[in-house]
Amino acid sequence: MDNISLSALFGALVLLLVLSGFFSIAETSMMALNRYRLRHLVKLGHRGAVLASSLLMRTDRLLGVILLGNNLVNAAAAVLVSVIAVRRFGESEIALGVGTLAVTFLILVFCEITPKVIGAAHAERIAFAVSYVLTPLLKILYPVVWFVNLFVSALLMLLRIKPPAGDEPQRLSADELRSLVLEAGHYIPKKHRSMLVNLFDLDRVTVEDVMTPRAQIEAVDLDAPMDLIAEQLATSYHTRLLIYRGELGNIAGILHLRKVLALMREGELDRDKLVELLKQPYFIPASTPLLAQMQYFQENRERLALVVDEYGELQGLTTLEDIIEEIIGEFTTNSPAVASIRAWDKNGSALLEGSSSLRELNRKLGLSLPLDGPKTLNGLIIEHFQDIPEAGVSVKIAGVPMEVVQTRNRVVKTVRIFRPKSEAPAAPDRG
C-alpha cells in the first residue's frame, strides 16, 4: 500500500464504513419485520415482501451472508485504519492505539448504533429495499455461507437447539391478542375493537354472569285464573315465556307466544290447549362458559335456556340475545323489569337499582367492581356488610363510594354510587 495515497486510503475507509452500515441496517430491519404484515403483503404480491419472506425462510443463511459481509468489512476497516495511522504517525504503539480507538468509535457510531436505530424505526421500508441486494449477494456467497453454517449447525446440534423457521410468526396467546387489539386504536374503529375484545372474554364469562336472575324472570302461573293468564300473554314483553305450576321451581314448559295468538284471537284459549303448546325446557348449568353455550344453542337449535345450580334449582334464564349482546353491545330494548344503567350525572353520581348487574356497571360506567363473587350491586353490598344495611349507610367498595338509598324486603333496593376520583369524566362504554 506504499504507492496508495492517504486520500485514497481514507476514501476506501469511508466505503468500508458505508458497507458495514448497510449490513447492520439490513440485519436489524429484516429481523424487526412484522411477520403478520409480511405474510399479508406476500399474499398481495408485493415484490419486496416476497423477496424478504424468501430470505427469512432460512434465517441461518440470511444471517450468514449479512454477518459474513459485516465482519469482513469491519476487519478490513480496522486494518485500513492501522495502515493510515502508521503512514501518518509512524510505527508507534500510541499511533496504533489511537487508530484502534478511532476505528472502534467510527464503527460503533456509523456502522452499528445509528444504522440499527434507523433499521428498527423503518423496518418495512428498508427491509424490502435491501432484499433486492441481499438476494443476489446470497446466491454469490452461498458456498461460503453453506460452509460456515455447517459448523453452526453442528454446534446447535450439540447444544440440542432447534432453530425455528424464520418466517413463522410468533404464536400469541389470547391475552396477548387482546392487548394487541386494545393497542391498535389508530387502525381499528372503536366499535370493532370493542367487539373483538368482548369475543376474547367469552371464555371467561359464564352464563351466570349474563343471565336474568330468577326474581326478574317474567313467567306465567298455569294454576292462575284464565283471564289473568290471557292478560299476561297479551301484555307480555317477550316472545317466549316460562310457564310454571304454583311455584316458579315447578316448571311446566316454555311457551312461544306466536303459537297462542290464533287461539287468543278466536277466544278458544283454555288451560289444556295451552299445555299442548308448551315446549320442553332446556336446562344448563350456571358455570357454562358463554362461548360453549353459544355453540350449544347452535347445535340444539335453541334460543332460550334455564340456568340451574348444582342442586338443580332454578337460578335464572339466559337467551341467545344475551350472549350476542356480550359481543356487540346492547341492540334490543330493555324490559321494564330490568334495571337501566345510565351514565354519570353532572354531579358525578348515578342512582341505580340494587339488582343492577356488576358487569354492566363496569362496562357502562368504567368501574372495576369485583366479578368473582356476587353478580349484582345488592349482592356485593350485602356480602360486604354480612347483613342488610339500613338506608343512609355509606361504604366504599373497590374504590367506588356508594350510599344505600333504600332497602326493602331484605334487599338493597336503591343505591347511589359516586364516580371515583381517578375516573375520567366520560366513562367508556364497550357496548
Coordinates of C-alpha atoms in Angstrom, one line a residue:
M1 CA 0.0 0.0 0.0
D2 CA 3.0 2.3 -0.1
N3 CA 2.1 3.6 -3.5
I4 CA -1.5 4.4 -2.5
S5 CA -2.1 8.0 -1.3
L6 CA -3.7 8.8 2.1
S7 CA -6.7 10.3 0.4
A8 CA -7.4 7.1 -1.4
L9 CA -7.0 5.1 1.8
F10 CA -9.5 7.5 3.6
G11 CA -11.9 7.1 0.6
A12 CA -11.6 3.3 0.9
L13 CA -12.2 3.6 4.7
V14 CA -15.4 5.6 4.1
L15 CA -16.6 3.0 1.6
L16 CA -16.0 0.2 4.1
L17 CA -17.9 2.0 6.8
V18 CA -20.8 2.6 4.5
L19 CA -20.8 -1.1 3.6
S20 CA -20.7 -2.0 7.3
G21 CA -23.6 0.3 8.0
F22 CA -25.5 -1.3 5.1
F23 CA -25.1 -4.8 6.6
S24 CA -26.1 -3.5 10.1
I25 CA -29.2 -1.8 8.9
A26 CA -30.1 -4.8 6.7
E27 CA -29.8 -7.2 9.7
T28 CA -31.9 -5.0 12.0
S29 CA -34.6 -4.2 9.5
M30 CA -35.0 -7.8 8.4
M31 CA -35.2 -9.1 12.0
A32 CA -37.6 -6.4 13.0
L33 CA -40.1 -7.0 10.2
N34 CA -43.7 -7.6 11.3
R35 CA -44.2 -11.2 10.2
Y36 CA -48.0 -10.9 10.1
R37 CA -47.9 -7.9 7.8
L38 CA -45.2 -9.5 5.8
R39 CA -47.4 -12.5 5.1
H40 CA -50.3 -10.2 4.2
L41 CA -48.1 -8.3 1.7
V42 CA -46.8 -11.6 0.2
K43 CA -50.4 -12.6 -0.5
L44 CA -50.9 -9.3 -2.2
G45 CA -47.9 -10.0 -4.5
H46 CA -45.6 -7.2 -3.1
R47 CA -42.2 -8.0 -4.8
G48 CA -40.1 -6.7 -1.9
A49 CA -42.2 -8.7 0.6
V50 CA -41.8 -11.8 -1.5
L51 CA -38.0 -11.5 -1.5
A52 CA -37.9 -10.7 2.2
S53 CA -40.1 -13.6 3.1
S54 CA -37.9 -15.9 0.9
L55 CA -34.8 -14.7 2.8
L56 CA -36.4 -15.2 6.2
M57 CA -37.4 -18.8 5.3
R58 CA -33.8 -19.6 6.3
T59 CA -32.5 -17.2 8.9
D60 CA -29.3 -19.1 9.2
R61 CA -28.4 -18.3 5.6
L62 CA -29.6 -14.7 5.8
L63 CA -27.6 -14.0 9.0
G64 CA -24.7 -15.9 7.5
V65 CA -24.4 -13.6 4.5
I66 CA -25.0 -10.5 6.5
L67 CA -22.6 -11.3 9.2
L68 CA -20.0 -12.6 6.8
G69 CA -20.1 -9.3 4.9
N70 CA -20.2 -7.2 8.1
N71 CA -17.3 -8.9 9.7
L72 CA -15.1 -8.9 6.6
V73 CA -15.8 -5.2 6.2
N74 CA -15.2 -4.4 9.8
A75 CA -11.9 -6.4 9.8
A76 CA -10.8 -4.6 6.6
A77 CA -11.7 -1.2 8.2
A78 CA -9.6 -2.0 11.2
V79 CA -6.6 -3.0 9.1
L80 CA -7.0 0.1 6.9
V81 CA -7.1 2.4 10.0
S82 CA -3.9 0.8 11.2
V83 CA -2.2 1.4 7.8
I84 CA -3.4 5.0 7.8
A85 CA -2.1 5.5 11.4
V86 CA 1.3 4.0 10.6
R87 CA 1.5 6.1 7.3
R88 CA 0.6 9.3 9.1
F89 CA 2.3 8.9 12.5
G90 CA 4.8 6.2 12.1
E91 CA 5.1 2.7 13.7
S92 CA 4.4 3.6 17.3
E93 CA 2.3 1.9 19.9
I94 CA 0.5 5.2 20.6
A95 CA -0.5 5.6 16.9
L96 CA -1.8 2.1 16.7
G97 CA -3.7 2.5 20.0
V98 CA -5.3 5.8 18.8
G99 CA -6.1 4.1 15.5
T100 CA -7.8 1.2 17.3
L101 CA -9.9 3.6 19.4
A102 CA -10.8 5.7 16.3
V103 CA -12.0 2.7 14.3
T104 CA -14.0 1.4 17.3
F105 CA -15.7 4.8 17.7
L106 CA -16.4 5.0 13.9
I107 CA -17.9 1.5 13.7
L108 CA -20.0 2.0 16.8
V109 CA -21.5 5.3 15.7
F110 CA -21.7 5.0 12.0
C111 CA -21.9 1.2 11.4
E112 CA -23.7 -0.2 14.4
I113 CA -25.9 2.1 16.6
T114 CA -27.1 4.6 14.1
P115 CA -27.9 2.1 11.3
K116 CA -29.6 -0.3 13.8
V117 CA -31.8 2.5 15.2
I118 CA -32.8 3.6 11.7
G119 CA -33.4 0.0 10.7
A120 CA -35.7 -0.7 13.7
A121 CA -37.6 2.6 13.2
H122 CA -38.3 1.9 9.4
A123 CA -38.0 -1.8 9.3
E124 CA -40.5 -2.5 6.5
R125 CA -39.4 0.2 4.1
I126 CA -35.7 -0.7 4.5
A127 CA -36.1 -4.5 4.6
F128 CA -37.9 -4.6 1.3
A129 CA -35.3 -2.4 -0.3
V130 CA -32.2 -4.3 1.0
S131 CA -33.9 -7.6 -0.1
Y132 CA -33.1 -6.7 -3.7
V133 CA -29.4 -6.6 -2.7
L134 CA -29.2 -9.5 -0.3
T135 CA -30.9 -12.0 -2.6
P136 CA -28.3 -11.9 -5.3
L137 CA -25.5 -11.5 -2.7
L138 CA -26.6 -14.7 -1.0
K139 CA -26.5 -16.6 -4.3
I140 CA -22.9 -15.3 -5.0
L141 CA -21.7 -16.1 -1.5
Y142 CA -23.8 -19.2 -0.9
P143 CA -20.8 -21.7 -1.0
V144 CA -19.0 -19.7 1.8
V145 CA -22.2 -19.3 3.8
W146 CA -23.0 -23.0 3.4
F147 CA -19.5 -24.0 4.7
V148 CA -19.8 -21.7 7.7
N149 CA -23.3 -22.9 8.5
L150 CA -22.0 -26.5 8.7
F151 CA -20.1 -25.6 11.8
V152 CA -23.1 -23.6 13.1
S153 CA -25.5 -26.5 12.6
A154 CA -23.1 -28.9 14.3
L155 CA -22.8 -26.6 17.3
L156 CA -26.6 -26.2 17.6
M157 CA -27.0 -29.9 17.4
L158 CA -24.5 -30.4 20.3
L159 CA -26.4 -27.8 22.3
R160 CA -29.7 -29.5 21.3
I161 CA -31.2 -26.3 20.0
K162 CA -33.5 -26.4 17.0
P163 CA -33.7 -23.1 15.2
P164 CA -37.3 -22.1 14.4
A165 CA -38.4 -21.4 10.8
G166 CA -37.6 -17.8 10.2
D167 CA -40.9 -16.8 8.6
E168 CA -43.0 -18.4 11.3
P169 CA -44.9 -15.7 13.2
Q170 CA -44.7 -15.9 17.0
R171 CA -47.8 -17.6 18.4
L172 CA -49.8 -15.2 20.5
S173 CA -51.9 -16.2 23.5
A174 CA -55.5 -14.9 23.9
D175 CA -54.3 -12.3 26.4
E176 CA -51.6 -11.1 24.0
L177 CA -54.1 -10.9 21.2
R178 CA -56.4 -8.9 23.4
S179 CA -53.7 -6.4 24.3
L180 CA -52.8 -6.2 20.6
V181 CA -56.4 -5.3 19.7
L182 CA -56.6 -2.7 22.5
E183 CA -53.4 -1.0 21.4
A184 CA -54.5 -0.9 17.7
G185 CA -56.6 2.2 18.4
H186 CA -55.4 4.0 15.2
Y187 CA -56.2 1.1 12.9
I188 CA -59.4 -0.5 14.3
P189 CA -62.6 1.6 14.8
K190 CA -63.6 1.8 18.4
K191 CA -66.8 -0.3 17.9
H192 CA -64.9 -3.0 16.1
R193 CA -62.2 -3.0 18.8
S194 CA -64.9 -3.4 21.5
M195 CA -66.5 -6.4 19.7
L196 CA -63.1 -8.1 19.3
V197 CA -62.2 -7.6 23.0
N198 CA -65.6 -9.0 24.0
L199 CA -65.0 -12.1 21.9
F200 CA -61.8 -12.8 23.8
D201 CA -63.8 -12.5 27.1
L202 CA -66.4 -15.1 26.1
D203 CA -64.4 -18.0 27.5
R204 CA -64.0 -16.2 30.9
V205 CA -67.6 -15.2 31.3
T206 CA -70.3 -17.8 32.4
V207 CA -74.0 -17.8 31.8
E208 CA -74.4 -16.9 35.4
D209 CA -72.8 -13.5 34.7
V210 CA -75.3 -12.6 32.0
M211 CA -78.5 -14.5 32.9
T212 CA -81.7 -12.8 34.0
P213 CA -81.9 -13.7 37.8
R214 CA -84.8 -15.8 39.0
A215 CA -86.5 -12.9 40.7
Q216 CA -86.7 -11.0 37.4
I217 CA -88.0 -13.8 35.2
E218 CA -91.3 -13.0 33.6
A219 CA -93.3 -16.2 33.9
V220 CA -97.0 -17.3 33.9
D221 CA -98.6 -19.5 36.6
L222 CA -100.6 -22.2 34.9
D223 CA -102.8 -22.5 38.0
A224 CA -103.9 -18.8 37.9
P225 CA -107.3 -17.9 36.5
M226 CA -107.5 -18.0 32.7
D227 CA -108.5 -14.3 32.4
L228 CA -105.3 -13.4 34.3
I229 CA -103.2 -15.7 32.1
A230 CA -104.7 -14.2 29.0
E231 CA -103.9 -10.7 30.2
Q232 CA -100.3 -11.7 30.9
L233 CA -99.9 -13.3 27.5
A234 CA -101.5 -10.2 25.8
T235 CA -99.2 -7.7 27.5
S236 CA -96.0 -9.8 27.7
Y237 CA -92.8 -8.0 26.6
H238 CA -91.2 -11.3 25.5
T239 CA -91.8 -13.8 22.6
R240 CA -91.1 -16.8 24.8
L241 CA -92.4 -17.2 28.3
L242 CA -91.7 -19.6 31.2
I243 CA -94.8 -21.5 32.3
Y244 CA -94.9 -23.0 35.8
R245 CA -97.4 -24.5 38.2
G246 CA -97.9 -22.9 41.6
E247 CA -94.2 -22.2 42.3
L248 CA -91.5 -21.0 39.9
G249 CA -89.4 -24.0 40.5
N250 CA -92.2 -26.3 39.3
I251 CA -91.6 -25.6 35.6
A252 CA -94.3 -26.8 33.1
G253 CA -92.5 -25.7 29.9
I254 CA -91.7 -22.8 27.5
L255 CA -94.4 -21.1 25.5
H256 CA -93.8 -19.3 22.2
L257 CA -96.4 -16.5 22.0
R258 CA -96.7 -16.8 18.3
K259 CA -98.3 -20.2 18.7
V260 CA -101.0 -18.9 21.0
L261 CA -102.0 -15.8 19.1
A262 CA -104.6 -17.5 16.9
L263 CA -106.3 -19.2 19.9
M264 CA -106.4 -15.8 21.8
R265 CA -107.8 -14.0 18.7
E266 CA -110.6 -16.7 18.3
G267 CA -111.3 -16.8 22.0
E268 CA -110.6 -20.5 22.2
L269 CA -107.7 -20.4 24.7
D270 CA -108.0 -22.7 27.6
R271 CA -105.6 -24.4 30.0
D272 CA -105.5 -27.8 28.2
K273 CA -104.7 -26.2 24.8
L274 CA -102.1 -24.0 26.4
V275 CA -100.4 -27.1 27.9
E276 CA -100.3 -28.7 24.4
L277 CA -98.4 -25.7 23.1
L278 CA -95.6 -25.9 25.7
K279 CA -92.1 -26.9 24.7
Q280 CA -89.8 -28.9 26.9
P281 CA -87.4 -26.6 28.8
Y282 CA -83.7 -26.6 28.1
F283 CA -81.5 -26.6 31.2
I284 CA -77.9 -25.6 31.5
P285 CA -75.5 -25.4 34.5
A286 CA -74.7 -21.9 35.8
S287 CA -70.9 -22.4 35.3
T288 CA -71.1 -22.9 31.5
P289 CA -68.8 -20.5 29.6
L290 CA -70.6 -18.2 27.2
L291 CA -68.6 -19.4 24.2
A292 CA -69.5 -23.0 24.9
Q293 CA -73.2 -22.1 25.5
M294 CA -73.4 -20.2 22.1
Q295 CA -72.2 -23.4 20.4
Y296 CA -74.8 -25.5 22.4
F297 CA -77.5 -23.1 21.3
Q298 CA -76.4 -23.6 17.7
E299 CA -76.2 -27.4 17.9
N300 CA -79.5 -27.8 19.7
R301 CA -81.3 -25.1 17.7
E302 CA -82.3 -23.3 20.9
R303 CA -82.6 -19.6 21.8
L304 CA -83.5 -19.8 25.5
A305 CA -82.2 -21.9 28.4
L306 CA -83.0 -22.2 32.1
V307 CA -80.0 -21.9 34.3
V308 CA -79.7 -24.2 37.3
D309 CA -77.2 -24.7 40.1
E310 CA -75.5 -27.8 41.3
Y311 CA -78.7 -29.0 43.1
G312 CA -80.9 -28.5 40.0
E313 CA -82.6 -25.4 41.5
L314 CA -83.6 -22.7 39.0
Q315 CA -81.2 -19.7 39.2
G316 CA -82.2 -17.7 36.2
L317 CA -82.7 -17.6 32.5
T318 CA -80.5 -16.8 29.5
T319 CA -81.1 -16.3 25.8
L320 CA -79.0 -16.2 22.7
E321 CA -79.6 -12.5 22.6
D322 CA -77.8 -12.1 26.0
I323 CA -74.7 -13.7 24.5
I324 CA -74.8 -11.7 21.3
E325 CA -75.1 -8.5 23.4
E326 CA -72.0 -9.5 25.2
I327 CA -70.2 -9.3 21.9
I328 CA -71.7 -6.4 20.0
G329 CA -73.3 -4.5 22.9
E330 CA -77.0 -3.8 23.6
F331 CA -79.2 -3.9 20.5
T332 CA -82.6 -4.7 22.0
T333 CA -84.8 -2.6 24.2
N334 CA -84.6 -3.5 27.8
S335 CA -87.6 -5.0 29.5
P336 CA -89.3 -2.6 32.0
A337 CA -88.5 -5.2 34.7
V338 CA -84.7 -4.9 34.0
A339 CA -82.8 -2.1 35.7
S340 CA -81.5 0.5 33.3
I341 CA -78.0 1.7 33.9
R342 CA -77.4 5.3 32.9
A343 CA -74.2 7.4 32.7
W344 CA -72.9 9.7 35.4
D345 CA -75.0 12.8 36.1
K346 CA -73.5 16.3 36.3
N347 CA -72.6 15.8 39.9
G348 CA -70.6 12.6 39.2
S349 CA -73.1 10.2 40.7
A350 CA -75.6 7.6 39.5
L351 CA -78.8 6.4 41.1
L352 CA -79.1 2.6 40.5
E353 CA -81.3 -0.3 41.3
G354 CA -79.8 -2.8 43.6
S355 CA -80.5 -5.5 41.0
S356 CA -78.1 -3.8 38.6
S357 CA -75.5 -6.2 37.1
L358 CA -71.9 -5.6 38.2
R359 CA -70.7 -6.4 34.7
E360 CA -73.0 -3.8 33.2
L361 CA -71.9 -1.3 35.8
N362 CA -68.2 -1.9 35.0
R363 CA -69.0 -1.6 31.3
K364 CA -71.3 1.4 31.3
L365 CA -69.6 3.4 34.0
G366 CA -66.0 2.4 33.6
L367 CA -65.6 0.8 37.0
S368 CA -63.6 -2.1 38.3
L369 CA -66.1 -3.8 40.7
P370 CA -65.1 -7.4 41.6
L371 CA -66.9 -10.0 39.5
D372 CA -65.7 -13.2 41.2
G373 CA -68.4 -13.1 43.8
P374 CA -72.0 -11.7 43.7
K375 CA -73.3 -10.7 40.4
T376 CA -75.5 -7.7 41.4
L377 CA -74.9 -4.5 43.3
N378 CA -77.3 -5.7 46.0
G379 CA -75.3 -8.9 46.5
L380 CA -72.0 -7.0 46.6
I381 CA -73.2 -4.6 49.3
I382 CA -74.8 -7.4 51.4
E383 CA -71.6 -9.5 51.1
H384 CA -69.5 -6.6 52.3
F385 CA -71.7 -5.9 55.4
Q386 CA -72.6 -9.5 56.0
D387 CA -76.0 -8.0 56.8
I388 CA -78.8 -6.0 55.3
P389 CA -77.7 -2.4 55.7
E390 CA -80.1 0.4 56.6
A391 CA -80.9 3.4 54.3
G392 CA -78.3 6.2 54.5
V393 CA -75.3 3.9 55.2
S394 CA -72.2 4.7 53.0
V395 CA -69.4 2.4 52.0
K396 CA -66.5 2.3 49.6
I397 CA -66.0 -1.0 47.7
A398 CA -63.2 -1.4 45.1
G399 CA -62.5 2.3 45.4
V400 CA -66.1 3.2 44.5
P401 CA -68.0 5.3 47.1
M402 CA -71.7 4.3 47.4
E403 CA -74.7 5.1 49.6
V404 CA -77.6 2.9 50.3
V405 CA -80.7 4.9 49.5
Q406 CA -83.5 2.4 50.1
T407 CA -83.8 -1.2 51.4
R408 CA -87.0 -3.3 51.0
N409 CA -87.9 -6.9 51.7
R410 CA -84.4 -7.9 52.8
V411 CA -82.7 -6.5 49.7
V412 CA -80.9 -3.3 48.9
K413 CA -83.4 -1.6 46.5
T414 CA -81.7 1.6 45.5
V415 CA -78.1 2.7 45.7
R416 CA -76.3 5.9 44.7
I417 CA -72.8 5.5 43.6
F418 CA -70.2 8.2 43.0
R419 CA -67.5 8.4 40.4
P420 CA -64.1 7.5 41.9
K421 CA -61.7 10.5 41.8
S422 CA -59.4 8.7 39.4
E423 CA -62.2 8.2 36.8
A424 CA -62.2 10.3 33.7
P425 CA -65.3 12.5 33.1
A426 CA -66.5 10.3 30.3
A427 CA -67.0 6.7 31.1
P428 CA -66.1 4.2 28.4
D429 CA -68.9 2.0 27.0
R430 CA -67.8 -1.2 25.4
G431 CA -71.3 -1.8 24.3

